[in-house]
Amino acid sequence: MVPPDALTFTTAPSVLPLSLYGSRIAAGFPSPADDDLEGTLDLNEHLVQHPAATFFVRVQGDSMTGAGIHDGDLLVVDRALEAKSGSIVVAVVDGELTVKRLKVAGERVWLMAENPAFAPLELRDGQALHLWGVVAHAVRSF
């Protein structure tokens, strides 16, 4: 695994404006098409809040499917966001990289899977936890 420092932007991301249509797409019954172009859309503006602190990582496994994160998804991870209880984080526990939901209650800390097939991981004394960042977005290809 490449350390996140090697994946962060060192310069401003390039702008790639894409077409954005003003109408919304019905996910139920079809509606008449609207050909009005609203403008352009730069995905960096919507997905990358802190370019110098953002990196991307690909998911392997299915422990987070309940949170809508699936095997092969691309995560947008922001190191500038504060990791708090309830955040989905990219973490290293005892040298192993993982993505889980952070749960903090008093002095106790867990990394929670979002799939009932995976047990919560409660961090014990002596275990090393390093938070690489907070997952801001997941991008899925079909």
PDB file of C-alpha atoms in Angstrom:
ATOM      1  CA  MET A   1       0.000   0.000   0.000  1.00  0.00           C
ATOM      2  CA  VAL A   2       1.275   3.433  -0.902  1.00  0.00           C
ATOM      3  CA  PRO A   3       1.385   5.800   2.079  1.00  0.00           C
ATOM      4  CA  PRO A   4      -1.153   8.642   1.860  1.00  0.00           C
ATOM      5  CA  ASP A   5       1.573  11.268   1.533  1.00  0.00           C
ATOM      6  CA  ALA A   6       2.410   9.810  -1.865  1.00  0.00           C
ATOM      7  CA  LEU A   7      -1.234  10.139  -2.929  1.00  0.00           C
ATOM      8  CA  THR A   8      -1.954  13.703  -1.811  1.00  0.00           C
ATOM      9  CA  PHE A   9      -2.139  16.534  -4.301  1.00  0.00           C
ATOM     10  CA  THR A  10       0.984  18.673  -4.264  1.00  0.00           C
ATOM     11  CA  THR A  11      -0.534  21.204  -6.659  1.00  0.00           C
ATOM     12  CA  ALA A  12      -4.064  22.315  -7.361  1.00  0.00           C
ATOM     13  CA  PRO A  13      -6.033  19.615  -9.192  1.00  0.00           C
ATOM     14  CA  SER A  14      -6.667  20.251 -12.860  1.00  0.00           C
ATOM     15  CA  VAL A  15     -10.064  21.571 -13.879  1.00  0.00           C
ATOM     16  CA  LEU A  16     -12.144  19.392 -16.170  1.00  0.00           C
ATOM     17  CA  PRO A  17     -15.532  21.049 -16.680  1.00  0.00           C
ATOM     18  CA  LEU A  18     -18.265  18.586 -17.618  1.00  0.00           C
ATOM     19  CA  SER A  19     -21.845  19.300 -18.751  1.00  0.00           C
ATOM     20  CA  LEU A  20     -24.465  19.658 -16.004  1.00  0.00           C
ATOM     21  CA  TYR A  21     -28.115  19.572 -17.012  1.00  0.00           C
ATOM     22  CA  GLY A  22     -30.688  21.498 -14.984  1.00  0.00           C
ATOM     23  CA  SER A  23     -33.311  18.779 -14.918  1.00  0.00           C
ATOM     24  CA  ARG A  24     -33.224  15.872 -12.516  1.00  0.00           C
ATOM     25  CA  ILE A  25     -33.519  12.262 -13.642  1.00  0.00           C
ATOM     26  CA  ALA A  26     -36.538  10.334 -12.399  1.00  0.00           C
ATOM     27  CA  ALA A  27     -35.584   7.135 -10.594  1.00  0.00           C
ATOM     28  CA  GLY A  28     -39.206   5.964 -10.662  1.00  0.00           C
ATOM     29  CA  PHE A  29     -41.396   6.628 -13.690  1.00  0.00           C
ATOM     30  CA  PRO A  30     -39.929   8.369 -16.750  1.00  0.00           C
ATOM     31  CA  SER A  31     -40.517  12.079 -17.229  1.00  0.00           C
ATOM     32  CA  PRO A  32     -40.145  14.190 -20.386  1.00  0.00           C
ATOM     33  CA  ALA A  33     -36.515  15.060 -21.184  1.00  0.00           C
ATOM     34  CA  ASP A  34     -35.298  18.574 -20.511  1.00  0.00           C
ATOM     35  CA  ASP A  35     -32.592  19.700 -22.922  1.00  0.00           C
ATOM     36  CA  ASP A  36     -31.607  22.778 -20.928  1.00  0.00           C
ATOM     37  CA  LEU A  37     -27.913  22.793 -20.124  1.00  0.00           C
ATOM     38  CA  GLU A  38     -27.443  24.384 -16.681  1.00  0.00           C
ATOM     39  CA  GLY A  39     -23.698  24.888 -17.002  1.00  0.00           C
ATOM     40  CA  THR A  40     -20.542  22.945 -16.304  1.00  0.00           C
ATOM     41  CA  LEU A  41     -19.500  20.855 -13.355  1.00  0.00           C
ATOM     42  CA  ASP A  42     -15.979  20.302 -12.052  1.00  0.00           C
ATOM     43  CA  LEU A  43     -15.921  17.182  -9.867  1.00  0.00           C
ATOM     44  CA  ASN A  44     -12.941  18.565  -7.931  1.00  0.00           C
ATOM     45  CA  GLU A  45     -15.179  21.387  -6.687  1.00  0.00           C
ATOM     46  CA  HIS A  46     -17.708  18.872  -5.352  1.00  0.00           C
ATOM     47  CA  LEU A  47     -15.468  16.068  -4.099  1.00  0.00           C
ATOM     48  CA  VAL A  48     -12.231  17.736  -2.959  1.00  0.00           C
ATOM     49  CA  GLN A  49     -12.630  20.328  -0.206  1.00  0.00           C
ATOM     50  CA  HIS A  50      -8.965  20.384   0.898  1.00  0.00           C
ATOM     51  CA  PRO A  51      -6.754  19.493  -2.108  1.00  0.00           C
ATOM     52  CA  ALA A  52      -3.462  19.400  -0.183  1.00  0.00           C
ATOM     53  CA  ALA A  53      -4.974  17.047   2.422  1.00  0.00           C
ATOM     54  CA  THR A  54      -6.964  14.757   0.110  1.00  0.00           C
ATOM     55  CA  PHE A  55      -6.030  11.359  -1.264  1.00  0.00           C
ATOM     56  CA  PHE A  56      -7.854   8.559  -3.051  1.00  0.00           C
ATOM     57  CA  VAL A  57      -7.832   4.876  -2.190  1.00  0.00           C
ATOM     58  CA  ARG A  58      -9.606   1.852  -3.699  1.00  0.00           C
ATOM     59  CA  VAL A  59     -11.710  -0.405  -1.428  1.00  0.00           C
ATOM     60  CA  GLN A  60     -11.046  -4.121  -1.177  1.00  0.00           C
ATOM     61  CA  GLY A  61     -13.625  -6.227   0.628  1.00  0.00           C
ATOM     62  CA  ASP A  62     -17.229  -5.923   1.727  1.00  0.00           C
ATOM     63  CA  SER A  63     -17.162  -4.968   5.410  1.00  0.00           C
ATOM     64  CA  MET A  64     -18.726  -1.543   4.711  1.00  0.00           C
ATOM     65  CA  THR A  65     -21.581  -2.423   2.343  1.00  0.00           C
ATOM     66  CA  GLY A  66     -24.175  -1.217   4.865  1.00  0.00           C
ATOM     67  CA  ALA A  67     -22.706   2.270   4.527  1.00  0.00           C
ATOM     68  CA  GLY A  68     -22.885   2.071   0.725  1.00  0.00           C
ATOM     69  CA  ILE A  69     -19.160   1.366   0.330  1.00  0.00           C
ATOM     70  CA  HIS A  70     -18.481  -1.659  -1.876  1.00  0.00           C
ATOM     71  CA  ASP A  71     -15.509  -3.655  -3.138  1.00  0.00           C
ATOM     72  CA  GLY A  72     -13.779  -1.669  -5.886  1.00  0.00           C
ATOM     73  CA  ASP A  73     -15.197   1.734  -4.879  1.00  0.00           C
ATOM     74  CA  LEU A  74     -12.880   4.711  -4.952  1.00  0.00           C
ATOM     75  CA  LEU A  75     -12.813   6.619  -1.662  1.00  0.00           C
ATOM     76  CA  VAL A  76     -12.069  10.327  -1.424  1.00  0.00           C
ATOM     77  CA  VAL A  77     -10.305  10.685   1.931  1.00  0.00           C
ATOM     78  CA  ASP A  78      -9.757  14.080   3.534  1.00  0.00           C
ATOM     79  CA  ARG A  79      -7.028  14.324   6.169  1.00  0.00           C
ATOM     80  CA  ALA A  80      -8.136  17.848   7.128  1.00  0.00           C
ATOM     81  CA  LEU A  81     -11.538  16.695   8.428  1.00  0.00           C
ATOM     82  CA  GLU A  82     -11.849  15.939  12.133  1.00  0.00           C
ATOM     83  CA  ALA A  83     -12.411  12.253  12.854  1.00  0.00           C
ATOM     84  CA  LYS A  84     -15.163  11.975  15.442  1.00  0.00           C
ATOM     85  CA  SER A  85     -17.443   9.230  16.658  1.00  0.00           C
ATOM     86  CA  GLY A  86     -19.639   8.240  13.717  1.00  0.00           C
ATOM     87  CA  SER A  87     -17.115   9.230  11.026  1.00  0.00           C
ATOM     88  CA  ILE A  88     -16.057   6.689   8.426  1.00  0.00           C
ATOM     89  CA  VAL A  89     -12.273   6.649   8.575  1.00  0.00           C
ATOM     90  CA  VAL A  90      -9.283   5.121   6.871  1.00  0.00           C
ATOM     91  CA  ALA A  91      -7.163   3.754   9.699  1.00  0.00           C
ATOM     92  CA  VAL A  92      -4.129   1.635  10.376  1.00  0.00           C
ATOM     93  CA  VAL A  93      -4.432  -0.794  13.282  1.00  0.00           C
ATOM     94  CA  ASP A  94      -1.298  -2.720  14.183  1.00  0.00           C
ATOM     95  CA  GLY A  95       0.054  -2.128  10.665  1.00  0.00           C
ATOM     96  CA  GLU A  96      -3.154  -3.193   8.860  1.00  0.00           C
ATOM     97  CA  LEU A  97      -5.003  -0.682   6.673  1.00  0.00           C
ATOM     98  CA  THR A  98      -8.810  -0.636   6.992  1.00  0.00           C
ATOM     99  CA  VAL A  99     -11.892   1.499   6.389  1.00  0.00           C
ATOM    100  CA  LYS A 100     -14.455   1.447   9.215  1.00  0.00           C
ATOM    101  CA  ARG A 101     -16.855   3.651  11.171  1.00  0.00           C
ATOM    102  CA  LEU A 102     -15.190   5.163  14.233  1.00  0.00           C
ATOM    103  CA  LYS A 103     -17.059   4.783  17.526  1.00  0.00           C
ATOM    104  CA  VAL A 104     -15.833   6.521  20.663  1.00  0.00           C
ATOM    105  CA  ALA A 105     -17.513   6.198  24.074  1.00  0.00           C
ATOM    106  CA  GLY A 106     -15.536   7.695  26.923  1.00  0.00           C
ATOM    107  CA  GLU A 107     -12.127   6.015  26.946  1.00  0.00           C
ATOM    108  CA  ARG A 108     -13.230   3.149  24.672  1.00  0.00           C
ATOM    109  CA  VAL A 109     -12.664   3.154  20.898  1.00  0.00           C
ATOM    110  CA  TRP A 110     -14.047   0.779  18.268  1.00  0.00           C
ATOM    111  CA  LEU A 111     -13.761   0.436  14.530  1.00  0.00           C
ATOM    112  CA  MET A 112     -17.169  -0.731  13.369  1.00  0.00           C
ATOM    113  CA  ALA A 113     -17.908  -2.643  10.192  1.00  0.00           C
ATOM    114  CA  GLU A 114     -21.155  -1.891   8.378  1.00  0.00           C
ATOM    115  CA  ASN A 115     -21.815  -5.544   7.587  1.00  0.00           C
ATOM    116  CA  PRO A 116     -23.152  -7.977  10.214  1.00  0.00           C
ATOM    117  CA  ALA A 117     -20.729 -10.654   8.997  1.00  0.00           C
ATOM    118  CA  PHE A 118     -17.855  -8.637  10.521  1.00  0.00           C
ATOM    119  CA  ALA A 119     -17.351  -8.149  14.257  1.00  0.00           C
ATOM    120  CA  PRO A 120     -16.540  -4.727  15.730  1.00  0.00           C
ATOM    121  CA  LEU A 121     -12.881  -4.186  16.567  1.00  0.00           C
ATOM    122  CA  GLU A 122     -12.403  -2.700  20.028  1.00  0.00           C
ATOM    123  CA  LEU A 123      -8.979  -1.200  20.438  1.00  0.00           C
ATOM    124  CA  ARG A 124      -7.141  -2.559  23.460  1.00  0.00           C
ATOM    125  CA  ASP A 125      -4.214  -1.220  25.444  1.00  0.00           C
ATOM    126  CA  GLY A 126      -1.041  -1.557  23.445  1.00  0.00           C
ATOM    127  CA  GLN A 127      -2.733  -1.544  20.013  1.00  0.00           C
ATOM    128  CA  ALA A 128      -1.545   1.181  17.682  1.00  0.00           C
ATOM    129  CA  LEU A 129      -4.249   3.169  15.869  1.00  0.00           C
ATOM    130  CA  HIS A 130      -3.346   5.760  13.249  1.00  0.00           C
ATOM    131  CA  LEU A 131      -6.122   7.634  11.468  1.00  0.00           C
ATOM    132  CA  TRP A 132      -5.164   8.493   7.901  1.00  0.00           C
ATOM    133  CA  GLY A 133      -8.279  10.548   7.256  1.00  0.00           C
ATOM    134  CA  VAL A 134     -12.035  10.786   7.058  1.00  0.00           C
ATOM    135  CA  VAL A 135     -13.913   9.350   4.080  1.00  0.00           C
ATOM    136  CA  ALA A 136     -15.665  12.287   2.429  1.00  0.00           C
ATOM    137  CA  HIS A 137     -17.064  10.468  -0.621  1.00  0.00           C
ATOM    138  CA  ALA A 138     -17.264   7.079  -2.282  1.00  0.00           C
ATOM    139  CA  VAL A 139     -17.265   6.809  -6.067  1.00  0.00           C
ATOM    140  CA  ARG A 140     -18.687   3.650  -7.642  1.00  0.00           C
ATOM    141  CA  SER A 141     -18.422   2.444 -11.226  1.00  0.00           C
ATOM    142  CA  PHE A 142     -20.981   0.079 -12.696  1.00  0.00           C
TER     143      PHE A 142
END
